N, CA, C and O of each residue as an XYZ file, in Angstrom:
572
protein
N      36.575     56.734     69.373
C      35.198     56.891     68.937
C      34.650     58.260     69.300
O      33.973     58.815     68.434
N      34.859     58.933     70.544
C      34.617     59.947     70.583
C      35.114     61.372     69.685
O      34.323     62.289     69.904
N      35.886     61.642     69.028
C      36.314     62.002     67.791
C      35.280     61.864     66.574
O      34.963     62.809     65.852
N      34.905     60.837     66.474
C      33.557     60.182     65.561
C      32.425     60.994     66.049
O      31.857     61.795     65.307
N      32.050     60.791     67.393
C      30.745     61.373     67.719
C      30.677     63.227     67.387
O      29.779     63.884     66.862
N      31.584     63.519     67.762
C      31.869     64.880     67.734
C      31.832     65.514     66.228
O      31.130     66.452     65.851
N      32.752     64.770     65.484
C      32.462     64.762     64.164
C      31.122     65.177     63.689
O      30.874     66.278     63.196
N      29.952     63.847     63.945
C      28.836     63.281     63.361
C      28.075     64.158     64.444
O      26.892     63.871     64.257
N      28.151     65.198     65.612
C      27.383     65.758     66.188
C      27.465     67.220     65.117
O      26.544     67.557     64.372
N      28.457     67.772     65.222
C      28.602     68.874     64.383
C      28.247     69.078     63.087
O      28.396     70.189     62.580
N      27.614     67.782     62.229
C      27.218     67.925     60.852
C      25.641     67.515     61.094
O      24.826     67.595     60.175
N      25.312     67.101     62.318
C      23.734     66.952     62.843
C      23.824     65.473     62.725
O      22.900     65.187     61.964
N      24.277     64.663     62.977
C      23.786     63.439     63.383
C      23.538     63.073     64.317
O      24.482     63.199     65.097
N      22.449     62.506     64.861
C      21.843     61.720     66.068
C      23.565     61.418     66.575
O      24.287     61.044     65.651
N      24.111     61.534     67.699
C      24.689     60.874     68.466
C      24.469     59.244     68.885
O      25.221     58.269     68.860
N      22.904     59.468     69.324
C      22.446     58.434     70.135
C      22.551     56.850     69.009
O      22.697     55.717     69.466
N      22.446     57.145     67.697
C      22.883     56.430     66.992
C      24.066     55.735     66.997
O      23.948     54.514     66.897
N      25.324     56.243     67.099
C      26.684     55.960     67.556
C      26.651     55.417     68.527
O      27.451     54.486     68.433
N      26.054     55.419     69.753
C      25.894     54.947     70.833
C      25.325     53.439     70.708
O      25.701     52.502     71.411
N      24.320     53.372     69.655
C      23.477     51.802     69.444
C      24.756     51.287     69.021
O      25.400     50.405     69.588
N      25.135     52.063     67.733
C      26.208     51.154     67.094
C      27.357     50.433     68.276
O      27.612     49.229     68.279
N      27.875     51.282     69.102
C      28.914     51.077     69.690
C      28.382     49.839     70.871
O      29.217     49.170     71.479
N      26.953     49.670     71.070
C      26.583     48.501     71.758
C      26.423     47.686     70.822
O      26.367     46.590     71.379
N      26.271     47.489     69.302
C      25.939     46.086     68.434
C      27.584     45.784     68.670
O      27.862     44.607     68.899
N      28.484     46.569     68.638
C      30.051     46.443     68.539
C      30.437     45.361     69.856
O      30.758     44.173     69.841
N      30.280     46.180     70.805
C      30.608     45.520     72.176
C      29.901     44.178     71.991
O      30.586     43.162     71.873
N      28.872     44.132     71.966
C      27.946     42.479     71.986
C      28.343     41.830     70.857
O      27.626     40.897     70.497
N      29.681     42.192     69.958
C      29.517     41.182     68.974
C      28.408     41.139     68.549
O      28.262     41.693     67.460
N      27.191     40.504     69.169
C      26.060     40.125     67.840
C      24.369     40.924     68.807
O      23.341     40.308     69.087
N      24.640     42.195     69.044
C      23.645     42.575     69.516
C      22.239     42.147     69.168
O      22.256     41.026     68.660
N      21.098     42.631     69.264
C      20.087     42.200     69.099
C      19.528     44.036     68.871
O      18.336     44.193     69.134
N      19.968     44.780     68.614
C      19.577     46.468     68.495
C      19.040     45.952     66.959
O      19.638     45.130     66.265
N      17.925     46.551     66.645
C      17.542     46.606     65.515
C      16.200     47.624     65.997
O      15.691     47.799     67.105
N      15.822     48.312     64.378
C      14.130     48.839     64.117
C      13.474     48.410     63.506
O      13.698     48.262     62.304
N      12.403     48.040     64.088
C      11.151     47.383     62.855
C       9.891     48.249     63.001
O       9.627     48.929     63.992
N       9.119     48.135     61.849
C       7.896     48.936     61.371
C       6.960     47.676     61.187
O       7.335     46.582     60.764
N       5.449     48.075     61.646
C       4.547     46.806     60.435
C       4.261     47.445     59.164
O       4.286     48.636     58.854
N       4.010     46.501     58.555
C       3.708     47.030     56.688
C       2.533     46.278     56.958
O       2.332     45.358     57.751
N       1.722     46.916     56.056
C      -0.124     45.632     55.779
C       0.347     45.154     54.168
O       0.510     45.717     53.086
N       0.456     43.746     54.727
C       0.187     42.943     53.311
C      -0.549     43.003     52.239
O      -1.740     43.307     52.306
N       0.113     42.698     51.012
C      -0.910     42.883     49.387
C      -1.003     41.355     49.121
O      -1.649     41.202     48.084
N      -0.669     40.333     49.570
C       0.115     39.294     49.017
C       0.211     38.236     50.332
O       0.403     38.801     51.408
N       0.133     37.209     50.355
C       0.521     36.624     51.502
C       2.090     36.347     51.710
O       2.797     36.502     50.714
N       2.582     36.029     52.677
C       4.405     36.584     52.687
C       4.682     35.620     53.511
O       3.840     35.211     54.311
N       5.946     35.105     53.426
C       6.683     33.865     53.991
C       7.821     34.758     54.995
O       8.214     35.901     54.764
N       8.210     33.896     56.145
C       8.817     34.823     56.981
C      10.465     35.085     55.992
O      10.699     34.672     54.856
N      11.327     35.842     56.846
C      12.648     36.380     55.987
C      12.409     37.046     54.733
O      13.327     37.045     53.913
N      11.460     37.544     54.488
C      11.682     37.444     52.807
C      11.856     39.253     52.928
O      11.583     39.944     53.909
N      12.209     39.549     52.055
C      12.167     41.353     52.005
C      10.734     42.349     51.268
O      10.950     42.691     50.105
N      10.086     42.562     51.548
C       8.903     43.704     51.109
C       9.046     44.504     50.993
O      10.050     45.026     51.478
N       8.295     45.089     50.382
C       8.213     46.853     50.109
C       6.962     47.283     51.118
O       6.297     46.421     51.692
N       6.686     48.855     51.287
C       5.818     49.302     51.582
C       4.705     49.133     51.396
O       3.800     49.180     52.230
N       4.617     48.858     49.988
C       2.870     48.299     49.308
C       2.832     47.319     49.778
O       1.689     46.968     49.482
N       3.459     46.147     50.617
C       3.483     44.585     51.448
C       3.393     43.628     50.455
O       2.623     42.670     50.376
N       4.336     44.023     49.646
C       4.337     42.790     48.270
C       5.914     42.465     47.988
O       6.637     43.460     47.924
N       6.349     41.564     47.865
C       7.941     40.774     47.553
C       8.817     41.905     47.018
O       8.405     42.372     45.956
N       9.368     42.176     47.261
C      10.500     43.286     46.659
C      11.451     41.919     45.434
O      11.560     40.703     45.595
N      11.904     42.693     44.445
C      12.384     41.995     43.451
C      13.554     42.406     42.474
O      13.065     42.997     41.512
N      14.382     42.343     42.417
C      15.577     42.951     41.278
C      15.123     43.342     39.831
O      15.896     43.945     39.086
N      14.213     43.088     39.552
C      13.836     43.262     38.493
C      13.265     44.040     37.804
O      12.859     43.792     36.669
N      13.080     45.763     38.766
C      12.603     46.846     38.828
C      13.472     47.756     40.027
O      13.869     47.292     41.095
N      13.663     49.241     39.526
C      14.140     49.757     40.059
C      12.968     50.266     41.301
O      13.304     50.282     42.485
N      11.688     50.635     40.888
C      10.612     50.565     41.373
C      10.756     50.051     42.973
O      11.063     50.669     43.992
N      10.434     48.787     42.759
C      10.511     47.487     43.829
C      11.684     47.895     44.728
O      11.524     48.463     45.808
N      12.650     47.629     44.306
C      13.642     47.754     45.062
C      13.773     49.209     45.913
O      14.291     49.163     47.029
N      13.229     50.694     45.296
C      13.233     51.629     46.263
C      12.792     51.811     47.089
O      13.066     52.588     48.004
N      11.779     50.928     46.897
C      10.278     51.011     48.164
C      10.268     49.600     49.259
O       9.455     48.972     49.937
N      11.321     49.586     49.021
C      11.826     48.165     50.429
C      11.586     48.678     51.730
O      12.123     49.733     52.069
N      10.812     48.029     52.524
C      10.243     48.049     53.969
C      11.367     47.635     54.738
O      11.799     48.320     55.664
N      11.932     46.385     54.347
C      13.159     45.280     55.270
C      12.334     43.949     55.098
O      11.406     43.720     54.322
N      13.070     42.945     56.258
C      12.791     41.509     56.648
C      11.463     41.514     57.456
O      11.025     41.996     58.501
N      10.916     40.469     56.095
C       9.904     40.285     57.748
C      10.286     38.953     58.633
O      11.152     38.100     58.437
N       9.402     39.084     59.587
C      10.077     38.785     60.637
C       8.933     37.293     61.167
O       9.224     36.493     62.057
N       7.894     37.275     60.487
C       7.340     35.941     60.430
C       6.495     35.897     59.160
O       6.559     36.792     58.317
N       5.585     34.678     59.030
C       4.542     34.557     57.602
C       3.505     35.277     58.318
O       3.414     35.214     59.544
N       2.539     36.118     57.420
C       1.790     36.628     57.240
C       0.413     36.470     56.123
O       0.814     36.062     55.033
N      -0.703     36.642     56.149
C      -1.877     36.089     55.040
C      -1.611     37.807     54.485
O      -1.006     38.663     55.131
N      -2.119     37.950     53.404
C      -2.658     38.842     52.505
C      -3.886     40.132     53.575
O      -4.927     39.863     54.176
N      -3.398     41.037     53.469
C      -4.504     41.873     54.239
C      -3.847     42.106     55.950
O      -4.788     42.422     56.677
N      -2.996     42.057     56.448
C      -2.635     41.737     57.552
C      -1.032     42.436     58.013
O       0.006     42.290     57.368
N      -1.217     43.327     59.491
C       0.118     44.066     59.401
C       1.081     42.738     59.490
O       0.599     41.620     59.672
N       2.875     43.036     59.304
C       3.443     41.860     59.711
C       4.729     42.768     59.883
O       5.195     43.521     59.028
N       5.193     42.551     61.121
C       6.643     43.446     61.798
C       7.688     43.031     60.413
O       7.682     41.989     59.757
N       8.574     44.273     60.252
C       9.511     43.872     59.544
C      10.433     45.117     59.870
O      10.290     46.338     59.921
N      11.570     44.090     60.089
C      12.913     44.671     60.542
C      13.695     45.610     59.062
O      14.409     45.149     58.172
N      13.161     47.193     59.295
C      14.162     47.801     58.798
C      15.265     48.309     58.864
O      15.804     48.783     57.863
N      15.799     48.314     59.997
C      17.303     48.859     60.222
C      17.637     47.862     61.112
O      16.918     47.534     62.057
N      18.572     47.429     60.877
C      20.111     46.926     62.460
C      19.829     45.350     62.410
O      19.612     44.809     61.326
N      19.836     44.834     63.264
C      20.293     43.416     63.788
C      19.233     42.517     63.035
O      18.236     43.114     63.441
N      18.945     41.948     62.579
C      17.847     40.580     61.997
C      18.785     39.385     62.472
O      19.948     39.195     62.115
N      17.804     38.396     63.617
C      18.205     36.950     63.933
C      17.451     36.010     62.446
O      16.387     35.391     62.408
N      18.063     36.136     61.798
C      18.217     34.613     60.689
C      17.921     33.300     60.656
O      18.862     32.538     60.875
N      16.480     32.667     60.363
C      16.715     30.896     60.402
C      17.587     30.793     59.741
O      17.611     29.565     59.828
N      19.006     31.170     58.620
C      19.827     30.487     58.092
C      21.020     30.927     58.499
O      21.160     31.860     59.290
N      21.775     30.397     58.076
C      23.401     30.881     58.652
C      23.879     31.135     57.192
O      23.463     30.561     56.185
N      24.762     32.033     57.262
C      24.776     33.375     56.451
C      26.903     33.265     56.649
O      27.600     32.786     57.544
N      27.191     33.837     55.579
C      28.827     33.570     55.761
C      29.189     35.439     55.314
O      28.323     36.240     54.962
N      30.666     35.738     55.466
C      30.654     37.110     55.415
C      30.708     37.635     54.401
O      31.315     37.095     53.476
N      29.984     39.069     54.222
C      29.882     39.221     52.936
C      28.304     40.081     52.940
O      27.637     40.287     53.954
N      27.965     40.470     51.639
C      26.292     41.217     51.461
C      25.485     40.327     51.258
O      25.460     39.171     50.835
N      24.639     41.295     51.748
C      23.524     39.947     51.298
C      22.522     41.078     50.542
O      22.418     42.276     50.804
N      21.733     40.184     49.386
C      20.937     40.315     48.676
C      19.665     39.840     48.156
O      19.470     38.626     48.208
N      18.690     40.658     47.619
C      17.517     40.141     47.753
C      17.242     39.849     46.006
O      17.543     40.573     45.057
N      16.594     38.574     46.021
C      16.132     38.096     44.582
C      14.547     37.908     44.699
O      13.766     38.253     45.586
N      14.342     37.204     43.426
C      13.017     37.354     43.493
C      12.084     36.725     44.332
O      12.473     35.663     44.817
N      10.790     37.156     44.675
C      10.222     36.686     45.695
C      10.652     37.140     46.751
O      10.257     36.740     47.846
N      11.486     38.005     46.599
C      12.137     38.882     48.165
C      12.810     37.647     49.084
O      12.778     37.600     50.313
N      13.401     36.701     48.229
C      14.507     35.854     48.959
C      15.864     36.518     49.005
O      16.292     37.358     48.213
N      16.485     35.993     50.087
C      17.383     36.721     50.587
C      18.370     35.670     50.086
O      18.239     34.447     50.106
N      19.637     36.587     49.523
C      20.489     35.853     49.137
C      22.327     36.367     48.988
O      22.614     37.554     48.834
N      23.210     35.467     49.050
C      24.471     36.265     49.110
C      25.359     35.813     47.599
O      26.582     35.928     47.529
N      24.561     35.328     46.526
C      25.169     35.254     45.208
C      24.321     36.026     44.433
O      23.092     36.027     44.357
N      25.477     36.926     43.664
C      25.005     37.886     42.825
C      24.742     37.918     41.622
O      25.762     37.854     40.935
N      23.611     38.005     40.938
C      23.293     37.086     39.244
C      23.255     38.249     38.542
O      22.346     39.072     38.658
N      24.691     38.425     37.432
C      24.225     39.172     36.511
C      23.489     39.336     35.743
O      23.712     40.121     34.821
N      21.907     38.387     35.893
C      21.166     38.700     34.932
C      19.886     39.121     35.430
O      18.807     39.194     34.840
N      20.340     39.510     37.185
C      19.699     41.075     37.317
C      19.356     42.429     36.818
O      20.300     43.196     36.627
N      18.114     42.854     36.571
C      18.166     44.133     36.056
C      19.005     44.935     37.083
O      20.104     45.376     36.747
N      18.508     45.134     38.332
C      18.838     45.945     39.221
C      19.778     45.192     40.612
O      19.905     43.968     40.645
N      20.387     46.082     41.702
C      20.925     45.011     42.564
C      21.275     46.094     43.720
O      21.942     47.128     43.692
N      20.513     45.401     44.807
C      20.468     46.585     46.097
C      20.606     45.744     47.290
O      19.733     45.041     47.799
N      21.896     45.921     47.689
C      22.677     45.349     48.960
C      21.405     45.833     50.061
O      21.033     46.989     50.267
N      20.889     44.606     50.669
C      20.329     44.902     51.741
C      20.945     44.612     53.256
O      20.231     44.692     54.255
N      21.980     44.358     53.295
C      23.027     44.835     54.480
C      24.136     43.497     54.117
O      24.385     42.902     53.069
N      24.681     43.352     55.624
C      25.707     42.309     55.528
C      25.897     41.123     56.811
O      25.415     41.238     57.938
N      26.688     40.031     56.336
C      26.720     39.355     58.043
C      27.249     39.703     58.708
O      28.430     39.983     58.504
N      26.593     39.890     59.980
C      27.128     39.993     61.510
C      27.990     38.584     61.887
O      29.203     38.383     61.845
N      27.160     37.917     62.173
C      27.303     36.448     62.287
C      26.603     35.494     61.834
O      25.621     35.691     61.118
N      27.139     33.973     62.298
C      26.524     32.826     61.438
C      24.628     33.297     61.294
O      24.167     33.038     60.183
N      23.958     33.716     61.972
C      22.708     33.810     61.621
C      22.017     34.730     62.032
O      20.936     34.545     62.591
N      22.806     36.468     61.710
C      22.848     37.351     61.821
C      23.205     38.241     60.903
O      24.344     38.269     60.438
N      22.001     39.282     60.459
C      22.358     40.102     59.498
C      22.353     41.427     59.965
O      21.574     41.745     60.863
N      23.043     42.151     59.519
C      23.198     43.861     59.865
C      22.141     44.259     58.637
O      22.477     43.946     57.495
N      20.915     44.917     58.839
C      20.018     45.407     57.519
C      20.552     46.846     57.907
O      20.700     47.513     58.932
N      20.757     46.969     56.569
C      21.286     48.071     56.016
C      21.409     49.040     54.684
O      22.509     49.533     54.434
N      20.557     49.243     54.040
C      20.084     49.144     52.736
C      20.859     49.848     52.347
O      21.337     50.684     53.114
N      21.253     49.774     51.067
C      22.504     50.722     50.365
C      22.086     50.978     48.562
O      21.111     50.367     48.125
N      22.542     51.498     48.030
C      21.983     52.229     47.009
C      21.982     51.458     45.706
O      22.879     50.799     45.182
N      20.678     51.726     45.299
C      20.692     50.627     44.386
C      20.945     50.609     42.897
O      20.178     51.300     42.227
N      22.039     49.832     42.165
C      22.987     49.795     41.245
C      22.117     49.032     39.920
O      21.204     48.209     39.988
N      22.637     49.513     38.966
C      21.730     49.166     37.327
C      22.459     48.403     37.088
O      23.526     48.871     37.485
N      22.643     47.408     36.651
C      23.306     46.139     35.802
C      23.550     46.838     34.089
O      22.742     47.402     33.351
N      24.997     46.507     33.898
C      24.899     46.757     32.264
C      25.114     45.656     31.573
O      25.075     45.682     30.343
């Protein structure tokens, strides 16, 4: 790993990053994650994925999907900040099998992929049974 760091120091990457990673590694199922609050447009159910404007992120716009905040992390009313996990570890009420996971409409989180998505943007993958790595990755047009 040190080879890696050295690497990723010399092209300017945070080190200290490598370092989180290499503790989610060791713990198997760390608990390292970043969260931001977003203020709600909408009232919001916990897990679900948002955007910045605090409204459901959705496949059905490329729009929506760029402006993803992450998970939130409980329910929230309309008008109101609500923590949501954008980078690293999210603890899961569901158990989750390996593989991406993805967000559908209503900003439900999901790991089957419907081609009759407009759009489709891996929002990370499982760690473990009820553990997700958020990780947002680039988001793909359906033909």
């Amino acid at each position: 790993m040190t080879t890696t760091r050295q690497q990723a120091h010399s092209v300017g990457f945070d080190v200290r990053s490598f370092e989180k990673l290499d503790t989610a590694i060791d713990d198997g199922c760390s608990t390292t994650s970043e969260s931001i609050e977003v203020l709600t447009t909408v009232p919001v159910l916990a897990e679900r994925v948002i955007t910045f404007a605090g409204a459901y992120a959705t496949p059905a716009t490329a729009a929506s999907l760029r402006t993803i905040a992450g998970i939130t992390v409980a329910a929230a009313s309309s008008g109101v900040l609500v923590e949501v996990v954008s980078k690293g570890v999210y603890t899961s009420l569901n158990t989750w099998v390996a593989g991406p996971v993805y967000v559908t409409t209503s900003g439900v989180l999901t790991q089957t992929h419907s081609p009759a998505w407009a759009f489709v943007r891996i929002i990370g993958y499982q760690l473990s049974a009820n553990k997700i790595v958020v990780d947002l990755q680039p988001i793909i047009q359906q033909v």
